[in-house]
mmCIF file of C-alpha atoms in Angstrom:
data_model
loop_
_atom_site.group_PDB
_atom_site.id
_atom_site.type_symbol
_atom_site.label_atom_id
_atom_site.label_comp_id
_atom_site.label_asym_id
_atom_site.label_seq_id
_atom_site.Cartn_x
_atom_site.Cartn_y
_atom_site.Cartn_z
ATOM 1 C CA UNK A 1 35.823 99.608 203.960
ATOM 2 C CA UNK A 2 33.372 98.464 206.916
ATOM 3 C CA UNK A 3 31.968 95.436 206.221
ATOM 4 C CA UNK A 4 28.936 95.733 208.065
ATOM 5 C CA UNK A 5 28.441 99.286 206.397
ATOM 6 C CA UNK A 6 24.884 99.486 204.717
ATOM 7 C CA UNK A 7 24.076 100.315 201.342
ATOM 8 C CA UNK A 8 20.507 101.282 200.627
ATOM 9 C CA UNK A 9 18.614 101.595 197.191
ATOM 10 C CA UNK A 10 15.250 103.720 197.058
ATOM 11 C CA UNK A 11 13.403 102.850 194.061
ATOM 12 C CA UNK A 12 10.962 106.214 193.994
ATOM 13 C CA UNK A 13 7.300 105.944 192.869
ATOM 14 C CA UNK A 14 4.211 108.123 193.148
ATOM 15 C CA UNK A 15 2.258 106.097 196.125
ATOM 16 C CA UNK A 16 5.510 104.007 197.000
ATOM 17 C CA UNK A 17 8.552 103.556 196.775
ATOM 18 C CA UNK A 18 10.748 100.084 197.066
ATOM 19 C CA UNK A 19 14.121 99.976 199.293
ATOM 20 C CA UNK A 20 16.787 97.223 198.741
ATOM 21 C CA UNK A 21 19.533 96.865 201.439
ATOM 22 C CA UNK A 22 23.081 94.805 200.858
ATOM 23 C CA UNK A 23 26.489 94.852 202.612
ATOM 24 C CA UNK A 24 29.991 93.205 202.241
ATOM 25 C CA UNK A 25 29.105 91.299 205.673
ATOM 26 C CA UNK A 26 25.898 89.061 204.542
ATOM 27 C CA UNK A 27 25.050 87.956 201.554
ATOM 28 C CA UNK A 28 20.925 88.446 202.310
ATOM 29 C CA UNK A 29 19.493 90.866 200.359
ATOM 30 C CA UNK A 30 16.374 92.594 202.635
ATOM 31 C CA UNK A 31 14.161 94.207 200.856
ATOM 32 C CA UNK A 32 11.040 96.226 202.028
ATOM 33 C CA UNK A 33 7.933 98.236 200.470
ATOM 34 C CA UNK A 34 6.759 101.276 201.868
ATOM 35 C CA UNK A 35 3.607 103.536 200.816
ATOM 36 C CA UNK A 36 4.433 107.408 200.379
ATOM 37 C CA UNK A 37 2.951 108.712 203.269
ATOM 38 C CA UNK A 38 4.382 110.199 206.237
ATOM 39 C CA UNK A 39 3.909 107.295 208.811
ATOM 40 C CA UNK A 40 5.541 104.826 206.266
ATOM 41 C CA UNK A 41 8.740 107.051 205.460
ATOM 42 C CA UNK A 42 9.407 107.900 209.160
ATOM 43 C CA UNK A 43 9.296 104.257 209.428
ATOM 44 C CA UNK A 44 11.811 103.740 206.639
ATOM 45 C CA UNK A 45 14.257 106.770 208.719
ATOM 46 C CA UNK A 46 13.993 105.163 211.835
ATOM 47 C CA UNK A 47 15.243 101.988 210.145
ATOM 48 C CA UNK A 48 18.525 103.867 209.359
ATOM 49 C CA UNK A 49 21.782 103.865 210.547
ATOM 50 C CA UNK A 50 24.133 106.797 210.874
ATOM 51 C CA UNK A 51 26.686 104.901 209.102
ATOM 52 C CA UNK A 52 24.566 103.376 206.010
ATOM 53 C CA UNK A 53 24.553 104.784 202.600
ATOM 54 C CA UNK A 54 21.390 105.686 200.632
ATOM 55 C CA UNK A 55 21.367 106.488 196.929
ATOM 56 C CA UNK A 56 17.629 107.662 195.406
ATOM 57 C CA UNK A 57 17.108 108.514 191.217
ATOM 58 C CA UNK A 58 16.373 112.160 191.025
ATOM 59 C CA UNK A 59 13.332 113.225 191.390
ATOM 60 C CA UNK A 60 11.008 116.111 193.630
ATOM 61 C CA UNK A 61 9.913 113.211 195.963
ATOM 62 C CA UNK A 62 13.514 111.894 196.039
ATOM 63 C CA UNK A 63 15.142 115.455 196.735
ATOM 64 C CA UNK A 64 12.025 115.673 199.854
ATOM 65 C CA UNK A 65 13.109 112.222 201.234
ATOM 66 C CA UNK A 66 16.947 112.597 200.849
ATOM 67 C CA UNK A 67 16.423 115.780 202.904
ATOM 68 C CA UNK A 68 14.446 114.116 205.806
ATOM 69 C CA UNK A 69 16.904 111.627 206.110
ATOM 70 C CA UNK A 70 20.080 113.688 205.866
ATOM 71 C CA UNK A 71 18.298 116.038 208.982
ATOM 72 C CA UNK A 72 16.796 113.177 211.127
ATOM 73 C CA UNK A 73 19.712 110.580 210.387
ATOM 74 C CA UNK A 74 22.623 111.980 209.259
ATOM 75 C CA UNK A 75 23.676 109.573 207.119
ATOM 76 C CA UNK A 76 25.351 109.747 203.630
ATOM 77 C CA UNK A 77 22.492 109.879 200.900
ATOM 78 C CA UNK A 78 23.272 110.321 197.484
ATOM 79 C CA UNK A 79 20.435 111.630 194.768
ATOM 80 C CA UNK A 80 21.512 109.981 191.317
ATOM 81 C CA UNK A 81 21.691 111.423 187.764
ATOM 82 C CA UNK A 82 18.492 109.439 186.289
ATOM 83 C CA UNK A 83 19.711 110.190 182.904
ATOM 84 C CA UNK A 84 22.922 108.270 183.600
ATOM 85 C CA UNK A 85 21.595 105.689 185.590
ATOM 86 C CA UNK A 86 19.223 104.526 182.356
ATOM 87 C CA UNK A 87 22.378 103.888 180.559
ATOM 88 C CA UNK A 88 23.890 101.915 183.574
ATOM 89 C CA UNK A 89 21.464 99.565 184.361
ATOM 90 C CA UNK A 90 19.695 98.704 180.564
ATOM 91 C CA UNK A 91 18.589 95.788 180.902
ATOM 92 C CA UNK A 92 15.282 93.533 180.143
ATOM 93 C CA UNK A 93 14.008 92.936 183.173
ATOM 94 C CA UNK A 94 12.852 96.061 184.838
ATOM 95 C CA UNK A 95 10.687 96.424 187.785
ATOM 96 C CA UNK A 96 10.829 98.980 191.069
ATOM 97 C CA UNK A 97 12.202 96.097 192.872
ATOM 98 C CA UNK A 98 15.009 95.376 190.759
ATOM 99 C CA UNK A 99 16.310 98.665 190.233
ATOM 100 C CA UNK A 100 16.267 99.511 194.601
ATOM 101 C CA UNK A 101 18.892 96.238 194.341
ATOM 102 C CA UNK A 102 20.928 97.847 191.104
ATOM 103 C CA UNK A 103 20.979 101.224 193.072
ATOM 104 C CA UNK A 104 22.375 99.641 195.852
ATOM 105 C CA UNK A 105 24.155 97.274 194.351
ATOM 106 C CA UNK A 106 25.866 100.637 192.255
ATOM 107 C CA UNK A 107 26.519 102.527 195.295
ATOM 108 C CA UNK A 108 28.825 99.549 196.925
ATOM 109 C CA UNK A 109 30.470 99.056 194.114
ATOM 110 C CA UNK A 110 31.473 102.606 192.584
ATOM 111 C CA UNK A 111 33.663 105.031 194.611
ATOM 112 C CA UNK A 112 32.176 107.967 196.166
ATOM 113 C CA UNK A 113 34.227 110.798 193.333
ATOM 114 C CA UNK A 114 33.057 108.562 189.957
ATOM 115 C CA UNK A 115 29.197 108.410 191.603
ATOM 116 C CA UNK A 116 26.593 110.346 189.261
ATOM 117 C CA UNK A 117 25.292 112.130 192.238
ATOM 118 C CA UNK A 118 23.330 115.691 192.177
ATOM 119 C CA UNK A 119 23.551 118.432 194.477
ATOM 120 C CA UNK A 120 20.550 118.013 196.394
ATOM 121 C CA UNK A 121 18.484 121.506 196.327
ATOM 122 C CA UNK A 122 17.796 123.631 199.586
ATOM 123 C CA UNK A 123 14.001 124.249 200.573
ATOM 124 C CA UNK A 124 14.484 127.774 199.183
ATOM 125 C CA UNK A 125 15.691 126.692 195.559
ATOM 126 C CA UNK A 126 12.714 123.720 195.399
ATOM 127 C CA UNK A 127 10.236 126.821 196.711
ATOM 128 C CA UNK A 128 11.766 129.118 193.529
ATOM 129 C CA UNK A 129 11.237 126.102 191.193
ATOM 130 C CA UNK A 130 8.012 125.334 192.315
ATOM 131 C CA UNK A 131 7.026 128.811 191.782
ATOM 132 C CA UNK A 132 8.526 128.630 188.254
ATOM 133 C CA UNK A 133 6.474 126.029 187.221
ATOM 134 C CA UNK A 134 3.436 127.703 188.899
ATOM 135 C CA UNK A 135 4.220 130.756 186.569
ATOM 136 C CA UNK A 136 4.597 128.712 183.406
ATOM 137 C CA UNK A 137 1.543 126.407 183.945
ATOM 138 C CA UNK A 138 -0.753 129.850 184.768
ATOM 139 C CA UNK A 139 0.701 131.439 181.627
ATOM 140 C CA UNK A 140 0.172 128.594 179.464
ATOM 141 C CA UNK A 141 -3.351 128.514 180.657
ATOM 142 C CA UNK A 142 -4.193 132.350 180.202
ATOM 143 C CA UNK A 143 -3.032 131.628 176.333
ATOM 144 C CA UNK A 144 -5.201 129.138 175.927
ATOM 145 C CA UNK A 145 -7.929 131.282 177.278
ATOM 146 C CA UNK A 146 -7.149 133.744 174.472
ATOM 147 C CA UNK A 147 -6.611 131.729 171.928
ATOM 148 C CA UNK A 148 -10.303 130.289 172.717
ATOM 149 C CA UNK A 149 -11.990 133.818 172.844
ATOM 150 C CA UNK A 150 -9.999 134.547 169.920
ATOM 151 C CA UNK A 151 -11.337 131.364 168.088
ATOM 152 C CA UNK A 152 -15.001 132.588 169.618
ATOM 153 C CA UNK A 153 -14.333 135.412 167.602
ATOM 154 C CA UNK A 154 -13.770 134.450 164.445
ATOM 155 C CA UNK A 155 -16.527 131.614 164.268
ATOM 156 C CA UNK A 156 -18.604 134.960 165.112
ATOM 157 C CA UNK A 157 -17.490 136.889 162.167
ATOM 158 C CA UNK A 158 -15.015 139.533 164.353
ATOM 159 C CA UNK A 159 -11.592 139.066 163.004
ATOM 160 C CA UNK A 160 -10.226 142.530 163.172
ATOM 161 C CA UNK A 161 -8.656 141.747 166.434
ATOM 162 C CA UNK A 162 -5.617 139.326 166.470
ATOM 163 C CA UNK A 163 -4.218 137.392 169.776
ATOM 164 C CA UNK A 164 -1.739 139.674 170.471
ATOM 165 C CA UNK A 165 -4.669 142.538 170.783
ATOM 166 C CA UNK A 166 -6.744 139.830 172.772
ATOM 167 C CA UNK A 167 -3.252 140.055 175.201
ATOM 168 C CA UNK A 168 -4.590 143.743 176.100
ATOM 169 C CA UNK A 169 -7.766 143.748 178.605
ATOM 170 C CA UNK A 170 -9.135 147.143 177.275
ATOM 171 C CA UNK A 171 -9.386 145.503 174.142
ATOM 172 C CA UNK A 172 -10.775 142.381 175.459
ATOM 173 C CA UNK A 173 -13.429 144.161 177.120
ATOM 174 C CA UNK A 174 -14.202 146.649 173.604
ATOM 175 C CA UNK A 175 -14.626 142.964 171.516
ATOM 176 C CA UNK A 176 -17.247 141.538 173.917
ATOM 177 C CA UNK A 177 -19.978 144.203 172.955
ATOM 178 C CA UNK A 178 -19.545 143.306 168.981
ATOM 179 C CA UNK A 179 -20.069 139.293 170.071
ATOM 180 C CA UNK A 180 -23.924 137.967 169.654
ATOM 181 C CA UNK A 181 -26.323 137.723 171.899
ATOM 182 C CA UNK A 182 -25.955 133.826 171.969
ATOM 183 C CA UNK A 183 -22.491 134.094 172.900
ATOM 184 C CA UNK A 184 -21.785 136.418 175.088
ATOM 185 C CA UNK A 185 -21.866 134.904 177.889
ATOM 186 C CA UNK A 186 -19.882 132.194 177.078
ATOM 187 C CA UNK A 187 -17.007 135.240 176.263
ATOM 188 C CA UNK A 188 -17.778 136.957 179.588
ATOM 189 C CA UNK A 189 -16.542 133.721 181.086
ATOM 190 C CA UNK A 190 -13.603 133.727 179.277
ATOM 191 C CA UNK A 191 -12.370 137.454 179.838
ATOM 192 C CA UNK A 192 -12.966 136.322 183.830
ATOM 193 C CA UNK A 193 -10.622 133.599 183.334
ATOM 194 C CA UNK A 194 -7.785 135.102 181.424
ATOM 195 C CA UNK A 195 -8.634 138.190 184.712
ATOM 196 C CA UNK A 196 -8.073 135.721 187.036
ATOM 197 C CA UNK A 197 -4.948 133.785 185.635
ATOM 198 C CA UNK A 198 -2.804 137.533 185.050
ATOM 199 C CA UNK A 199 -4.132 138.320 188.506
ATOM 200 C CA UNK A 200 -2.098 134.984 189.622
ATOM 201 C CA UNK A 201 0.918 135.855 187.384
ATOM 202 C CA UNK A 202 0.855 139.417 188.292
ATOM 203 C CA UNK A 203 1.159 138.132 192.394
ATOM 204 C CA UNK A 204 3.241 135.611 191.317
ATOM 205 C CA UNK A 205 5.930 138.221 189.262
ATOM 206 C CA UNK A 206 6.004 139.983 192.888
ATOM 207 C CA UNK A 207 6.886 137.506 194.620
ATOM 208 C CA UNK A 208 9.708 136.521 192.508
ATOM 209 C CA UNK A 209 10.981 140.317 192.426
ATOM 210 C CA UNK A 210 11.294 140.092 196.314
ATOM 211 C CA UNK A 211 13.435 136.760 195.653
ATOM 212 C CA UNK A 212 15.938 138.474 193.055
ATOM 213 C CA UNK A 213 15.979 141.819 195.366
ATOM 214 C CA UNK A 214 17.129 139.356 197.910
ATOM 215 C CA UNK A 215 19.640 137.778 195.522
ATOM 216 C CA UNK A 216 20.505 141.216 194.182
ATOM 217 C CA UNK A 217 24.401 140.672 193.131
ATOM 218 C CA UNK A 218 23.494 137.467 191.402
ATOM 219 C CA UNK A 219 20.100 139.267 189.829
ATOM 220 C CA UNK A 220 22.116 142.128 188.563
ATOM 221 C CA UNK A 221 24.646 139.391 186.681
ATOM 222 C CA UNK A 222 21.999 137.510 185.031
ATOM 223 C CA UNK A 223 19.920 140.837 183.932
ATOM 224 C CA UNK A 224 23.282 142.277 182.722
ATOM 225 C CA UNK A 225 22.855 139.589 179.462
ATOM 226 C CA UNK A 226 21.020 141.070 176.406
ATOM 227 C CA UNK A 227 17.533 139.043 176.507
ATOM 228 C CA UNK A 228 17.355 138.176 180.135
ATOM 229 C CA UNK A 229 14.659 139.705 182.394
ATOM 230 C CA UNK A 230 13.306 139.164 185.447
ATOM 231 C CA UNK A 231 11.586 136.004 184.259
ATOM 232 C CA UNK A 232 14.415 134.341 182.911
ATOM 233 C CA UNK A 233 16.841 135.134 185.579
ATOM 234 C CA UNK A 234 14.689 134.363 188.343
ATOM 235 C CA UNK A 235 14.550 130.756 186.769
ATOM 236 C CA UNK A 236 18.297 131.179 186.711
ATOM 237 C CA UNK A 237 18.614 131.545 190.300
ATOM 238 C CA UNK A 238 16.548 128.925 191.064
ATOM 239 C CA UNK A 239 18.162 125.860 189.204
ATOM 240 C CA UNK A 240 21.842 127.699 188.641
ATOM 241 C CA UNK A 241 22.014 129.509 191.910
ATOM 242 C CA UNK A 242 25.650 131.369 191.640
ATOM 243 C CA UNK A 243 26.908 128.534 189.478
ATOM 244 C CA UNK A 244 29.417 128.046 191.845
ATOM 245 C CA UNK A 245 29.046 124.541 192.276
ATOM 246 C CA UNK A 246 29.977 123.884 188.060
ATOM 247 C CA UNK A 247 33.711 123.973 187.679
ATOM 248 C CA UNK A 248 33.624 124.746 184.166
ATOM 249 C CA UNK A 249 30.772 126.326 181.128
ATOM 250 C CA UNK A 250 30.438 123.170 179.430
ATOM 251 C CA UNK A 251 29.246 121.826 182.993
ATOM 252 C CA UNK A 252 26.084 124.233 182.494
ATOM 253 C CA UNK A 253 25.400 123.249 179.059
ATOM 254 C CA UNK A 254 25.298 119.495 180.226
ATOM 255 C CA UNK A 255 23.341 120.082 183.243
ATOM 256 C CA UNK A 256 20.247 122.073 180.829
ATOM 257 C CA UNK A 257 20.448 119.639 178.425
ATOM 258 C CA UNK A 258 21.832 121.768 175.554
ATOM 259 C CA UNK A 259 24.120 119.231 174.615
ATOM 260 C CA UNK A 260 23.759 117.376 171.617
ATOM 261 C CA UNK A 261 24.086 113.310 171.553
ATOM 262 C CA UNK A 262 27.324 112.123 170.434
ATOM 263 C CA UNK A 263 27.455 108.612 168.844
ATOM 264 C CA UNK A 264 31.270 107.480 167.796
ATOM 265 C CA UNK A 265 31.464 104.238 166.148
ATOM 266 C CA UNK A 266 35.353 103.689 164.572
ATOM 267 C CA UNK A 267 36.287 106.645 162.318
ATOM 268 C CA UNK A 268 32.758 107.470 162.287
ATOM 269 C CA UNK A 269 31.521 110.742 164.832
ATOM 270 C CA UNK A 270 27.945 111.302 164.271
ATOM 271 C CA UNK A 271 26.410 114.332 166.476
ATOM 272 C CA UNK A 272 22.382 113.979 166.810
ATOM 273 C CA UNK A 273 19.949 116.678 168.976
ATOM 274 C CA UNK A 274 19.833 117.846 172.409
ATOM 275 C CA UNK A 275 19.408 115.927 175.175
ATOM 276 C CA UNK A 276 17.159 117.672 176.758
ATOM 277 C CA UNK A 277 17.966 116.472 180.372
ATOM 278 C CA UNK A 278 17.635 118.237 183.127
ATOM 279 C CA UNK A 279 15.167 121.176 183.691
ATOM 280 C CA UNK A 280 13.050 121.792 181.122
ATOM 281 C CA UNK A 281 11.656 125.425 182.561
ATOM 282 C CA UNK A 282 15.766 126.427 181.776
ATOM 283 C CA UNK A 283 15.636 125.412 178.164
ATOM 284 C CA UNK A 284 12.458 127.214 177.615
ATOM 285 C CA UNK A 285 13.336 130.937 179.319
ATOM 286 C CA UNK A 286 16.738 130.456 177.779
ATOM 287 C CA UNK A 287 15.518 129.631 174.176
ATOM 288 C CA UNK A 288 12.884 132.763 174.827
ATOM 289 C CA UNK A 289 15.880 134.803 175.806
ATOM 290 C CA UNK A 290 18.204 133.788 173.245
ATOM 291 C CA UNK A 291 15.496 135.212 170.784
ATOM 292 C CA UNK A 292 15.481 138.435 172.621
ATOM 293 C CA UNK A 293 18.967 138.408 172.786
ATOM 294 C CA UNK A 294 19.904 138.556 168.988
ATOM 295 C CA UNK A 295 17.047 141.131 168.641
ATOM 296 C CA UNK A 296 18.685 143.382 170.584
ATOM 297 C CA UNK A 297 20.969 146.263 170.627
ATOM 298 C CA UNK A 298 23.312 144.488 172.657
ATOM 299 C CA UNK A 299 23.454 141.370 171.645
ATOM 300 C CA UNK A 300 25.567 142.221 168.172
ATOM 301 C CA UNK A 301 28.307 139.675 169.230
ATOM 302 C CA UNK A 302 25.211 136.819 170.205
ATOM 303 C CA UNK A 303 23.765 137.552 166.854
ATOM 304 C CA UNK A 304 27.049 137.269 164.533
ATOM 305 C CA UNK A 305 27.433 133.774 166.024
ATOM 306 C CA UNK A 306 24.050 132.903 165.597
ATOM 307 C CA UNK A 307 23.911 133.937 162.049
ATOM 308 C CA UNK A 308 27.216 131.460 161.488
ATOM 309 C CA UNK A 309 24.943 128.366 162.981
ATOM 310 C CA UNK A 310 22.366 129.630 161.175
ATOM 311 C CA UNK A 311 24.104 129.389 157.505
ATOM 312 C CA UNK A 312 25.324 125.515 158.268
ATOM 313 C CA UNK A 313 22.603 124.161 160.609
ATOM 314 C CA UNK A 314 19.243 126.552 160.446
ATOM 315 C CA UNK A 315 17.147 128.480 162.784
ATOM 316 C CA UNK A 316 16.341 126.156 165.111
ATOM 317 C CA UNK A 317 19.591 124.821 165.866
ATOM 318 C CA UNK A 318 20.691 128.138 165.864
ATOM 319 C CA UNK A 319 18.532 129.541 168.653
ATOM 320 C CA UNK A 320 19.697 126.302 170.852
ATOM 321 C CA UNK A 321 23.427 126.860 170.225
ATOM 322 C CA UNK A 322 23.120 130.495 171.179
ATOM 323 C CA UNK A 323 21.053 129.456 174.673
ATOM 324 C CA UNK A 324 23.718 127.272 175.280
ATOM 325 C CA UNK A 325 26.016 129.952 174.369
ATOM 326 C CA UNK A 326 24.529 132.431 176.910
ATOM 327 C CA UNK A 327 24.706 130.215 179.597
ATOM 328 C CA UNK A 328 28.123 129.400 179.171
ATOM 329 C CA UNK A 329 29.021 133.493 179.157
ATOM 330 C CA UNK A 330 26.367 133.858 182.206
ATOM 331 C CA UNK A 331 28.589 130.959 184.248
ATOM 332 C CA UNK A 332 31.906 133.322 183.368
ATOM 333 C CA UNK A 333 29.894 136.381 184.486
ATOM 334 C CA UNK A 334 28.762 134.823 188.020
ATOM 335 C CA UNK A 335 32.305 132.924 188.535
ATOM 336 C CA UNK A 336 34.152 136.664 188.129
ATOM 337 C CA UNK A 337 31.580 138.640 189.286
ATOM 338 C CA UNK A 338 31.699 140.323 186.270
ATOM 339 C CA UNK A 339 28.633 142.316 184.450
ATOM 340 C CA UNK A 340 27.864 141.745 180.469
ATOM 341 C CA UNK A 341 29.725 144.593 178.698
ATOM 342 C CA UNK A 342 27.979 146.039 176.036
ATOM 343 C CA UNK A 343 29.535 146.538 172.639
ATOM 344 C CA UNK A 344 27.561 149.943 171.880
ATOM 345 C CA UNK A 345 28.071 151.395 175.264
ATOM 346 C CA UNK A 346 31.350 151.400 177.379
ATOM 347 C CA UNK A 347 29.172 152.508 180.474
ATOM 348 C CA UNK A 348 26.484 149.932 182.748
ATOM 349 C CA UNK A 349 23.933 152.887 181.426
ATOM 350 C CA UNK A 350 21.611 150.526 179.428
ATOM 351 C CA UNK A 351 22.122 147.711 182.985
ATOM 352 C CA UNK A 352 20.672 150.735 185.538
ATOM 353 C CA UNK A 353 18.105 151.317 183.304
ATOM 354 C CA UNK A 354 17.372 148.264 182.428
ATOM 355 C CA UNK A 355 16.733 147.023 186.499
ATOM 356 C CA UNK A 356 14.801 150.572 186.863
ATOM 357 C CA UNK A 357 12.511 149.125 184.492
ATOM 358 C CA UNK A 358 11.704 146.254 185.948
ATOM 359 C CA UNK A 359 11.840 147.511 189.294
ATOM 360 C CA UNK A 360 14.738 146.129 190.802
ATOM 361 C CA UNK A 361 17.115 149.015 190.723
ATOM 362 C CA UNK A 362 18.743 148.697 194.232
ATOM 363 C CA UNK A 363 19.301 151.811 195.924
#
């Protein structure tokens, strides 16, 4: 190894971030806070060597500044598991300064193949995730919008309609008449709201569509599975890609966080809940999809095993085994390039009509 080789720890925070520089030459330790704004991180890059390495937590802002370096520097930079890292450097003194030196300190001390490190994501996969938060944040808000008209409602007396009819705007815009004088303005407001938030979601669901017609061999895999639509496998593509980079199913689970905590003490193997690390958009479309899934027509085989989960460990941990179990079938699928067969059908009938549906038949 080079002993004047650099090794950098980045310390990410919302309006800084802390770097902490050793090497086997010198036994100084520089340190150095910067403020997250452009001038002060193209300061920080132009500090940089071609031959240092820098190691960053994971994180959006990490992810941006890992990819500024990598294309203005060229340097080695390595974006850390967090999850792992908490368990690495536990200890009772923690501030930003003393985990840039632990960071460091980690990435001159651990060899390259046993480092924690995350594939850093392109600009087109943190553009797809950004847009599936967008979606989730603007649906979340249009159900609170109807779940506040609905409670305007009932306060009023009008309780023949339910949520699910407040979902419909034709029978948004019947219920409004029936409301009082008093309040009906305040409900106007409302139905403009929820207008304006499925206006968003309904540009929004285009825009994805173009993304999976672009991705259309990977689209077709992911829609294949009993459960999935467009939603759920557009979320797919954007934190799974292909899936080529897992070498193995139990990889995927891992990365979602379907995996439970394991704590082994002796003889003693006690197995506790998920650990919900990683993105938490892919556990919700996948728990919404593993509902669907068991539901359906096609998912006989999905349903058998979650009825056997279901008689030991109940619903709920059910549902979460048979996400976990779908993903682990989806990352077969996209490693073969294989489609979902059916059990009722021998044909892809139900798949081509399925994408005609949802627009995305491909001609």
């Amino acid at each position: 190894m080079n002993d004047q080789k650099r090794f950098i720890g980045i310390d990410m925070s919302k309006r800084s971030f802390e770097v902490a520089v050793v090497n086997n030459a010198d036994p100084q330790i520089l340190r150095k806070k910067y403020k997250a704004t452009h001038e002060d991180r193209q300061e920080f890059i132009s500090s940089l060597r071609k031959d240092d390495i820098v190691a960053l937590e994971t994180g959006n802002s990490s992810f941006v500044l890992a990819k500024l370096i990598q294309k203005q520097v060229g340097c080695t930079v390595y974006v850390l598991n967090a999850g792992k890292l908490h368990i690495i450097f536990r200890s009772l003194k923690k501030t930003d300064k003393e985990d840039a030196l632990r960071i460091a300190k980690f990435v001159q001390r651990i060899p390259e193949e046993e480092l924690p490190a995350v594939t850093i994501p392109s600009d087109e996969e943190m553009a797809m995730r950004s847009s599936a938060t967008e979606q989730i944040r603007v649906d979340r808000s249009r159900t609170q919008s109807i779940n506040a008209l609905h409670s305007l409602l009932w306060n009023n007396g009008i309780t023949e309609y339910g949520r699910n009819d407040l979902k419909h705007k034709k029978n948004r815009d019947k219920v409004i008449a029936n409301l009082p004088e008093a309040y009906r303005a305040q409900g106007i407001r409302l139905l403009k709201l929820i207008d304006v938030y499925e206006q968003c979601l309904g540009e929004i669901g285009e825009e994805q569509k173009e993304v999976l017609i672009k991705n259309r061999d990977e689209t077709t895999i992911s829609i294949s599975m009993p459960g999935i639509g467009p939603k759920t496998a557009f979320v797919l593509l954007a934190y799974l890609g292909n899936m080529e980079r897992f070498s193995c199913s139990a990889q995927v689970g891992h990365f979602s966080g379907f995996t439970p905590r394991i704590d082994m003490s002796g003889q003693q193997e006690h197995y506790g809940p998920i650990t919900k690390r990683g993105p938490k958009q892919l556990r919700r479309v996948m728990n919404q999809a593993a509902w669907a899934a068991i539901r359906s027509k096609d998912g006989i085989i999905l349903r058998g095993f979650y009825d056997r989960v279901r008689s030991t460990k109940g619903k709920k941990k059910a549902i979460v085994a048979v996400a976990r179990k779908m993903l682990e079938i989806l990352w077969v699928l996209h490693t073969r390039k294989e489609l979902y067969q059916s059990p009722v059908v021998a044909d892809h009938s139900r798949i081509i009509a399925k994408l005609k549906r949802y627009g995305l038949i491909f001609e």
